[in-house]
PDB file of C-alpha atoms in Angstrom:
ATOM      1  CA  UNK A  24       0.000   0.000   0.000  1.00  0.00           C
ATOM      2  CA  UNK A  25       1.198   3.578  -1.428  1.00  0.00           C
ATOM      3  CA  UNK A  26       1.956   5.815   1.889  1.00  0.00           C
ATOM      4  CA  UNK A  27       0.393   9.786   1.069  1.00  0.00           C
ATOM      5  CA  UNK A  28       1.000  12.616   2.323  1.00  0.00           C
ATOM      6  CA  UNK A  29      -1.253  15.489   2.630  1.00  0.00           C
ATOM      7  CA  UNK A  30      -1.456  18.925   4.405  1.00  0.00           C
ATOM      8  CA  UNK A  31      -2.982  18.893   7.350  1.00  0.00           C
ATOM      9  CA  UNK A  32      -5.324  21.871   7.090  1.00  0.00           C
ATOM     10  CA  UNK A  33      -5.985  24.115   4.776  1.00  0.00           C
ATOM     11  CA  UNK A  34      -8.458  27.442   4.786  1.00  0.00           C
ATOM     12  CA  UNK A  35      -9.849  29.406   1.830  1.00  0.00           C
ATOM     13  CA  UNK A  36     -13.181  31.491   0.938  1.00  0.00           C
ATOM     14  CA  UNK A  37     -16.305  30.871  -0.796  1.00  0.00           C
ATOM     15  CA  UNK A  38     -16.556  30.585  -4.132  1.00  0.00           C
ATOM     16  CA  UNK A  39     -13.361  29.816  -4.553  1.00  0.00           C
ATOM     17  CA  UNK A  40     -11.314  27.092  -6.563  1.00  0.00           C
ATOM     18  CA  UNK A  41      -9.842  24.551  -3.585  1.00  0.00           C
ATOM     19  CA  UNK A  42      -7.237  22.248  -5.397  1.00  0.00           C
ATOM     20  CA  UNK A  43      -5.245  19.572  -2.287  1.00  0.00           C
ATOM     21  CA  UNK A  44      -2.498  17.628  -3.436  1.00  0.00           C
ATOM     22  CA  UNK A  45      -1.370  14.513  -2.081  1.00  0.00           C
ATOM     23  CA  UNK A  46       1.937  12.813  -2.562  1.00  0.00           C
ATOM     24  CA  UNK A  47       2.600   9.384  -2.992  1.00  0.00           C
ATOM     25  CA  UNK A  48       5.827   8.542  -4.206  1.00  0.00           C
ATOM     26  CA  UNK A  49       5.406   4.434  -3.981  1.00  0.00           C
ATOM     27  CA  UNK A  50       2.408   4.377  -6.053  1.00  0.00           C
ATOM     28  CA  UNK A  51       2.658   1.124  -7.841  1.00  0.00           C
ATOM     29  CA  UNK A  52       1.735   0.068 -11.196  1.00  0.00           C
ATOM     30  CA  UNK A  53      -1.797  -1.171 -10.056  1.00  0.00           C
ATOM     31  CA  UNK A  54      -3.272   2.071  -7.807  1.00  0.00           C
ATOM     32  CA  UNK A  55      -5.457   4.037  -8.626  1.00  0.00           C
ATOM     33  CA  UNK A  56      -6.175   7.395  -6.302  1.00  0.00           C
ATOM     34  CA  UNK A  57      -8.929   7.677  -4.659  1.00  0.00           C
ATOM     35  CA  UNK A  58     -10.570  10.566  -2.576  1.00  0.00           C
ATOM     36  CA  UNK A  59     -13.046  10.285   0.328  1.00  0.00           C
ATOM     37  CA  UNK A  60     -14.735  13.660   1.821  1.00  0.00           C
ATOM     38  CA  UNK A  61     -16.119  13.281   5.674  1.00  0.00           C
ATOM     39  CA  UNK A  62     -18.496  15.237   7.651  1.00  0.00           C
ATOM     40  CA  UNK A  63     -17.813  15.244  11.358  1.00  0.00           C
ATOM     41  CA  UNK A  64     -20.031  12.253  13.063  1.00  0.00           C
ATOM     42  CA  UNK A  65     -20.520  10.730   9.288  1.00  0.00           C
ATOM     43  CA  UNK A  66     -18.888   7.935   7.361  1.00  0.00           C
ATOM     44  CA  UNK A  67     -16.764   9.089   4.629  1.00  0.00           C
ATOM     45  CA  UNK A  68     -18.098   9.511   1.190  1.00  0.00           C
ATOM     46  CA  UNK A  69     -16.605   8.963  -2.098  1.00  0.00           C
ATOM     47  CA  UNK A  70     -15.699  11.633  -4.217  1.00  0.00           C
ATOM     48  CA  UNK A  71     -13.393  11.085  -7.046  1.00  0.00           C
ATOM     49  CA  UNK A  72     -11.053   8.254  -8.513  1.00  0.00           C
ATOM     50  CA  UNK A  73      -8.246   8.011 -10.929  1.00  0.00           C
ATOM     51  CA  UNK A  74      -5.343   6.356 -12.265  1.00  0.00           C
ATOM     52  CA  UNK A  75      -3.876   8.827 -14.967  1.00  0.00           C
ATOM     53  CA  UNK A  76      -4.341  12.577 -16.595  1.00  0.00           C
ATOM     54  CA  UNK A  77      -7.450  13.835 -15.253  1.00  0.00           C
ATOM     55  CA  UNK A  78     -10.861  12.563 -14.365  1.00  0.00           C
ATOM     56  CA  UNK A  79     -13.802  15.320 -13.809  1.00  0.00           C
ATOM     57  CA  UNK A  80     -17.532  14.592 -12.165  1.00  0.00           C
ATOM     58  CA  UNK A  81     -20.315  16.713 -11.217  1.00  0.00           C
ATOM     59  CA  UNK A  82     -18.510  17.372  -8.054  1.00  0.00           C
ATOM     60  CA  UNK A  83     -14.610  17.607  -8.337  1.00  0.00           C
ATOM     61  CA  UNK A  84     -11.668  16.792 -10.473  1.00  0.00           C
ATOM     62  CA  UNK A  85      -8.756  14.996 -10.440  1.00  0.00           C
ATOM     63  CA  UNK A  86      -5.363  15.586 -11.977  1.00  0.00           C
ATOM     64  CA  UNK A  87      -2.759  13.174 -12.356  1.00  0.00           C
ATOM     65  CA  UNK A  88       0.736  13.932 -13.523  1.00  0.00           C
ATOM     66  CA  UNK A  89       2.196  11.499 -15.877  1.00  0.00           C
ATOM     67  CA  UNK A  90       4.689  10.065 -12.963  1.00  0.00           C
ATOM     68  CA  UNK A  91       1.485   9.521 -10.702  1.00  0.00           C
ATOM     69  CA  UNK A  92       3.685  10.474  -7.239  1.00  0.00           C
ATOM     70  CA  UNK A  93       1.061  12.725  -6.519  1.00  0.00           C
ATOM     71  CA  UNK A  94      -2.220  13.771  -7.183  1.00  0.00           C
ATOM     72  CA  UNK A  95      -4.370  17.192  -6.972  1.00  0.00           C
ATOM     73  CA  UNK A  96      -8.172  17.390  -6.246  1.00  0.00           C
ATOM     74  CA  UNK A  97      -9.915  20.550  -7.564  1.00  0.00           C
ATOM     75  CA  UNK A  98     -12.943  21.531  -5.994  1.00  0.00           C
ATOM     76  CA  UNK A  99     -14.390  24.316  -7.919  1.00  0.00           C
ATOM     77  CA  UNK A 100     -16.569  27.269  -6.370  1.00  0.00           C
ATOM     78  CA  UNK A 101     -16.654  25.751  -2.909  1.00  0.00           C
ATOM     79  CA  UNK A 102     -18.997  26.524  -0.507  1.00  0.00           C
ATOM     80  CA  UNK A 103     -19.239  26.633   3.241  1.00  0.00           C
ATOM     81  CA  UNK A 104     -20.848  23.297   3.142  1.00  0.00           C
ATOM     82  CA  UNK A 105     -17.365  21.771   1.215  1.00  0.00           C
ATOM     83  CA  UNK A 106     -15.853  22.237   4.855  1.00  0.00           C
ATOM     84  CA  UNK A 107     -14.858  18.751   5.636  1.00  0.00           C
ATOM     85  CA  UNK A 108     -11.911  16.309   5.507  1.00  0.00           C
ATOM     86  CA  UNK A 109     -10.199  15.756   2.395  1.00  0.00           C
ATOM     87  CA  UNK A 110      -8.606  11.738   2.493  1.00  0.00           C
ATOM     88  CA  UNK A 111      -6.427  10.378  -0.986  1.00  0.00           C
ATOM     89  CA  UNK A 112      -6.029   6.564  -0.926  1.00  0.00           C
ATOM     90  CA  UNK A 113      -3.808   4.855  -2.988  1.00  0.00           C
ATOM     91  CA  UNK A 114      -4.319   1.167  -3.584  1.00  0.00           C
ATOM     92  CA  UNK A 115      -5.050  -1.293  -6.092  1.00  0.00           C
ATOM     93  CA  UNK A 116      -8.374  -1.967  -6.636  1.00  0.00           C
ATOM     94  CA  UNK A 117      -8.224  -5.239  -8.757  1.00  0.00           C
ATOM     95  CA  UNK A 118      -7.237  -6.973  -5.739  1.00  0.00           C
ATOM     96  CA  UNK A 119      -8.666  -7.227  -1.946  1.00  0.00           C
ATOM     97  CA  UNK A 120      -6.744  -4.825  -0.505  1.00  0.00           C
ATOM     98  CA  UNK A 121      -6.924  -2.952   2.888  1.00  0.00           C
ATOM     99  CA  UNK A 122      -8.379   0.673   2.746  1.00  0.00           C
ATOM    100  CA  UNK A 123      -5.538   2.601   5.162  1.00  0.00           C
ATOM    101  CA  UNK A 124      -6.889   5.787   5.873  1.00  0.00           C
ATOM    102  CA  UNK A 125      -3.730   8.945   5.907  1.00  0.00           C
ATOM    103  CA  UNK A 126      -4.316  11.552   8.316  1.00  0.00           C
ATOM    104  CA  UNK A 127      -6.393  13.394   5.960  1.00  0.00           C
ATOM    105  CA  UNK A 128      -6.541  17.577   5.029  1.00  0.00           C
ATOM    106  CA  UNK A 129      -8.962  19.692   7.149  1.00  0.00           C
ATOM    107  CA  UNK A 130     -10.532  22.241   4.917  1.00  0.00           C
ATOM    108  CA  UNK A 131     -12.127  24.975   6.368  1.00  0.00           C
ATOM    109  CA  UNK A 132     -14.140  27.354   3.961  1.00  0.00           C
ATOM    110  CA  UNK A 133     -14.891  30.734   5.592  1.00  0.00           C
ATOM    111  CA  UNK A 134     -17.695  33.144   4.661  1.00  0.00           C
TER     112      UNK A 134
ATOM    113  CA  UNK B   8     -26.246   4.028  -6.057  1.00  0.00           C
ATOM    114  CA  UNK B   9     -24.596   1.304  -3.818  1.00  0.00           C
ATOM    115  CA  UNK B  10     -25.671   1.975   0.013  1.00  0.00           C
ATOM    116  CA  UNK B  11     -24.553   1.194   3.410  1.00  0.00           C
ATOM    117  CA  UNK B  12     -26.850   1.147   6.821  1.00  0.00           C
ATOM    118  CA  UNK B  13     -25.481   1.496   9.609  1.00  0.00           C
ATOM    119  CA  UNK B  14     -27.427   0.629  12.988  1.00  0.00           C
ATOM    120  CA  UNK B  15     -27.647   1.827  15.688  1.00  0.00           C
ATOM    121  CA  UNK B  16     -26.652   5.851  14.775  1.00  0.00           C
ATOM    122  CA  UNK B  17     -25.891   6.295  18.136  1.00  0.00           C
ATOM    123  CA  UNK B  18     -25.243   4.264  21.227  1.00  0.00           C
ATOM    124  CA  UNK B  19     -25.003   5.048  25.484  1.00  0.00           C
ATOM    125  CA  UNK B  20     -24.356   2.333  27.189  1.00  0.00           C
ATOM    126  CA  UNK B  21     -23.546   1.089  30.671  1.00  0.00           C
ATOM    127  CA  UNK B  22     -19.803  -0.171  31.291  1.00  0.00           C
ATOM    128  CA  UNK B  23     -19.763  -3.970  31.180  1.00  0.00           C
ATOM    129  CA  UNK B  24     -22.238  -4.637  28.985  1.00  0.00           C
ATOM    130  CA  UNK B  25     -22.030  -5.808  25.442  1.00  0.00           C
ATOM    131  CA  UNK B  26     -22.832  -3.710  22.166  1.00  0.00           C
ATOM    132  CA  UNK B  27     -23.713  -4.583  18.387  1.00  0.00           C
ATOM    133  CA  UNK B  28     -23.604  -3.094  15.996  1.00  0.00           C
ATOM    134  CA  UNK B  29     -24.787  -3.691  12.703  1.00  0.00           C
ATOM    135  CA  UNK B  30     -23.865  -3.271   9.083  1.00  0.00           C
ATOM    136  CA  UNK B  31     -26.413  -3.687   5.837  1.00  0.00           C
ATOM    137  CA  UNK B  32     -25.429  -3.159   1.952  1.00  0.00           C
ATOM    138  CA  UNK B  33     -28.835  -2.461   1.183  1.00  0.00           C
ATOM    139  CA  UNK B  34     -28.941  -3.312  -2.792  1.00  0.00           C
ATOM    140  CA  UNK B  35     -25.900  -5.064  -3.531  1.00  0.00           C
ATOM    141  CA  UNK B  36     -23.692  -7.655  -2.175  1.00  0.00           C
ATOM    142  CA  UNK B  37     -20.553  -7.078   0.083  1.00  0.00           C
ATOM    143  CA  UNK B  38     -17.759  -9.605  -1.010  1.00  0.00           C
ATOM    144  CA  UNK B  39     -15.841  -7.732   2.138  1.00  0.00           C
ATOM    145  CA  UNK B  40     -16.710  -5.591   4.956  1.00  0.00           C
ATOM    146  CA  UNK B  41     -14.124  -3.489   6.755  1.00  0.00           C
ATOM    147  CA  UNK B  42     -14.424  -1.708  10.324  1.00  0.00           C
ATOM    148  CA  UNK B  43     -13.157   0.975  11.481  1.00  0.00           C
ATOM    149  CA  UNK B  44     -12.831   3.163  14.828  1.00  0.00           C
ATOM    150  CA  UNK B  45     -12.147   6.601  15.343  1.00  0.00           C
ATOM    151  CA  UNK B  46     -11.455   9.215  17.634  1.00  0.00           C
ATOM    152  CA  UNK B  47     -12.100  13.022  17.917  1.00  0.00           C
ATOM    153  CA  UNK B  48      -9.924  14.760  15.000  1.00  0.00           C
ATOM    154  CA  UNK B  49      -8.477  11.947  14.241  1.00  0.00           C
ATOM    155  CA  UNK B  50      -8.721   9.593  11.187  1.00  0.00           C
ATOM    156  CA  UNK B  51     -10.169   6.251  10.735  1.00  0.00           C
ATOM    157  CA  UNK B  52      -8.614   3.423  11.998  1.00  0.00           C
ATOM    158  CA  UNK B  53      -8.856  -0.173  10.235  1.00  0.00           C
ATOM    159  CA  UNK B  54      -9.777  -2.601  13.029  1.00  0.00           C
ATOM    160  CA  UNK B  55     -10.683  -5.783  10.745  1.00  0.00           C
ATOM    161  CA  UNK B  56     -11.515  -7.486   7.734  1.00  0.00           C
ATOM    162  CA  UNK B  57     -14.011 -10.369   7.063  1.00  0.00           C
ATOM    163  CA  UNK B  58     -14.883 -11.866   4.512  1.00  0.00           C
ATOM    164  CA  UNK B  59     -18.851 -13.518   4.181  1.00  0.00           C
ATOM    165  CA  UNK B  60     -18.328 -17.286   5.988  1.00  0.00           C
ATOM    166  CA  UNK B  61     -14.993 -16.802   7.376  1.00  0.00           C
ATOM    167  CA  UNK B  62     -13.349 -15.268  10.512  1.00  0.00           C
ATOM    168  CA  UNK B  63     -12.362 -11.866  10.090  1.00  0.00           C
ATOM    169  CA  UNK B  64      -8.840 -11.009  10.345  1.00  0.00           C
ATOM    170  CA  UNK B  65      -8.035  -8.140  12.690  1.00  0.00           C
ATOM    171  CA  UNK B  66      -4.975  -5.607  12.520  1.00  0.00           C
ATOM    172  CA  UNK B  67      -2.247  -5.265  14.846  1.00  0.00           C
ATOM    173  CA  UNK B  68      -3.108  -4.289  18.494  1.00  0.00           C
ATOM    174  CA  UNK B  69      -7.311  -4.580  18.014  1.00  0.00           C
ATOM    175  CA  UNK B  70      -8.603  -7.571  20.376  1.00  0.00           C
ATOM    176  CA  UNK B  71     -10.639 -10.030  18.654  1.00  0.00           C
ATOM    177  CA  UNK B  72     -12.157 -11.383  21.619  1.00  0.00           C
ATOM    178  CA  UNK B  73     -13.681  -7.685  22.676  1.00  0.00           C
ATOM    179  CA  UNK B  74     -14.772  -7.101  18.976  1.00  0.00           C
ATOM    180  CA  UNK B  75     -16.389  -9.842  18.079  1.00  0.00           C
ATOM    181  CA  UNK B  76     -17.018  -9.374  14.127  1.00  0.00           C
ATOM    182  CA  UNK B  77     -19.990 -11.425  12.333  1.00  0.00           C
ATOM    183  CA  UNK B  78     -20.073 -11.687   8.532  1.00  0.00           C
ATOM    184  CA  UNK B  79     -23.378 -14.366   8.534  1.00  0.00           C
ATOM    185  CA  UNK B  80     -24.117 -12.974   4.468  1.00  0.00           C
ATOM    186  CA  UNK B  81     -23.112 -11.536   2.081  1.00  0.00           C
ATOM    187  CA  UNK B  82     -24.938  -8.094   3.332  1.00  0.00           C
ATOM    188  CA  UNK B  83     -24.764  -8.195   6.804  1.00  0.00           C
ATOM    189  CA  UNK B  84     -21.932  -7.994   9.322  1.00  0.00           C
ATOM    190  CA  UNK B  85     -21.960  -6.998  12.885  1.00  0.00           C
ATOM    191  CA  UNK B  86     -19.464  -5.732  15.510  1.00  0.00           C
ATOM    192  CA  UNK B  87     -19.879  -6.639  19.119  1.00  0.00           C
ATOM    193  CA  UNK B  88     -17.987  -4.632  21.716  1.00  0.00           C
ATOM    194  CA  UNK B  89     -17.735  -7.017  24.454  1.00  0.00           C
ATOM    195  CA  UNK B  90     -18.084  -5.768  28.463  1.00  0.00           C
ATOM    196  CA  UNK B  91     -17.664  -1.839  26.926  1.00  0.00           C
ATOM    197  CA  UNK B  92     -15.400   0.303  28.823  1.00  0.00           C
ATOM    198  CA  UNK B  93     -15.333   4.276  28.733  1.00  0.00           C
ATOM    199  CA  UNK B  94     -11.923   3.689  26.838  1.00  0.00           C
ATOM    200  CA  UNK B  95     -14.307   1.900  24.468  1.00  0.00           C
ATOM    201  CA  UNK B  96     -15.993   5.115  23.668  1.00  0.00           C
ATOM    202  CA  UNK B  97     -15.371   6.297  19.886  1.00  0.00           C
ATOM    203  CA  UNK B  98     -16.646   6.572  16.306  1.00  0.00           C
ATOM    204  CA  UNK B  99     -17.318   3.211  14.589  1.00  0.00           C
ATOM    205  CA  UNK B 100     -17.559   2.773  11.015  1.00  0.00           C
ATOM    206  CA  UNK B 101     -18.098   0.015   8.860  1.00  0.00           C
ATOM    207  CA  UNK B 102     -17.233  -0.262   4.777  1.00  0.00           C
ATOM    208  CA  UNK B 103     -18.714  -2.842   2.424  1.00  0.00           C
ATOM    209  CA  UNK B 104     -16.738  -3.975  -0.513  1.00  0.00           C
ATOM    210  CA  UNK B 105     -18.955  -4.669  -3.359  1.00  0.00           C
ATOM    211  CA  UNK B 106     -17.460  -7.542  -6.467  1.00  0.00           C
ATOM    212  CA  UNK B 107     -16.469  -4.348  -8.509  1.00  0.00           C
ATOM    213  CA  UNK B 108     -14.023  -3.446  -5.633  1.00  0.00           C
ATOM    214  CA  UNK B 109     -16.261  -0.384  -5.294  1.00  0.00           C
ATOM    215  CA  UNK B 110     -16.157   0.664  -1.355  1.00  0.00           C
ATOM    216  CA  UNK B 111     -19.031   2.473   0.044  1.00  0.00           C
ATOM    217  CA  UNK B 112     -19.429   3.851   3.960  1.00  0.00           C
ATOM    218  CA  UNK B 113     -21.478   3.579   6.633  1.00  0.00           C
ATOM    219  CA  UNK B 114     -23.078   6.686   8.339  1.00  0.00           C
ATOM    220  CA  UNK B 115     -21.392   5.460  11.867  1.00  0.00           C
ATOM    221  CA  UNK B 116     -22.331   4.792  14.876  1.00  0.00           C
ATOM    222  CA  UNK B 117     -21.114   6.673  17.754  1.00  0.00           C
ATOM    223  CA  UNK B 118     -20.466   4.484  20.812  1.00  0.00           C
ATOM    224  CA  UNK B 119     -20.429   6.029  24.388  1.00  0.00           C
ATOM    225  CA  UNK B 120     -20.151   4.187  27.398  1.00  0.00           C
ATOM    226  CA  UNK B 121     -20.309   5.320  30.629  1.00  0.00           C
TER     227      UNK B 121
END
């Protein structure tokens, strides 16, 4: 399992573009990323995933480099209700592996 | 979409006494199920796996006899906390692994014991 890295808070303004990038330099040949959003007393939700270049939904997207040691989720116009925590997961999901949660990125929007 | 229920929401409950909680993938079938705990600002901890009709395997440190983990079909599994302590007291979580490796979250349930 890929170890990430992400910043541990981050604060920004309504309306905004939010982009958090996570490293993860191990990423094997397999991963794909994945990103989870959780509301405090709620399970985590799923957001995005991707393995290269960039993936877009109604809610976020996801860019890739072309190494794939790290990864950037762009949340576009947030809102005060994006306040939450951000988690990336790396792992491959053609086998049975163990979700390991990282520490996660607090992001706070402010009015 | 695929969905996860989560019972009870919330729990208070004497020290000593035994908990369970349940887990449901309401419309489609859980190959795995994963729990997790977690405390205030804190991220979520993988307890154990299991796998429908076998014994779960549990990570390093988590006590198998004081979470007792049930995984009877392939959309139901259940955590038991054993004789609860306060120390017991956290965020539970459970995840259900669908065949398309798709993972989808309970809503928790929030365990205090006093």
């Amino acid at each position: 399992l890929a170890k990430t890295t992400q910043p541990i808070s981050m604060d920004s303004y309504e309306g905004q573009e939010v982009n958090i990038t996570c490293s993860h330099n191990n990423i094997a040949t397999n991963d794909y990323i994945t990103w989870y959003q959780q509301f405090p007393s709620q399970g985590p939700r799923f957001i995005i995933q991707g393995y290269k270049t960039k993936v877009t939904n109604e809610v976020a997207s996801l860019f890739i480099p072309a190494d794939r040691k790290s990864s950037t989720l762009s949340l576009p116009r947030v809102s005060l209700s994006d306040t939450a925590v951000y988690y990336c997961l790396v792992g491959d999901i053609g086998r049975d592996d163990k979700i390991i949660f990282g520490k996660g990125t607090r992001l706070h929007i402010l009015p | 979409g695929a969905v996860v229920s989560q019972h009870p929401s919330w729990v208070i409950c004497k020290s000593g006494t035994s908990v369970k909680i349940e887990c449901r993938s309401l419309d489609f079938q859980a190959t795995t199920m994963f729990w997790y705990r977690q405390f205030p600002k804190q991220s979520l901890m993988l307890m154990a796996t299991s796998n429908e009709g076998s014994k779960a395997t549990y990570e390093q440190g988590v006590e198998k006899d004081k979470f007792l983990i049930n995984h009877a079909s392939l959309t139901l599994s259940t955590l038991t906390v054993t004789s609860a302590h306060p120390e017991d007291s956290s965020f539970y979580i459970c995840s259900a692994r669908a065949r398309d490796r798709r993972s989808t979250f309970g809503s928790g349930t929030r365990l205090t014991v006093v």
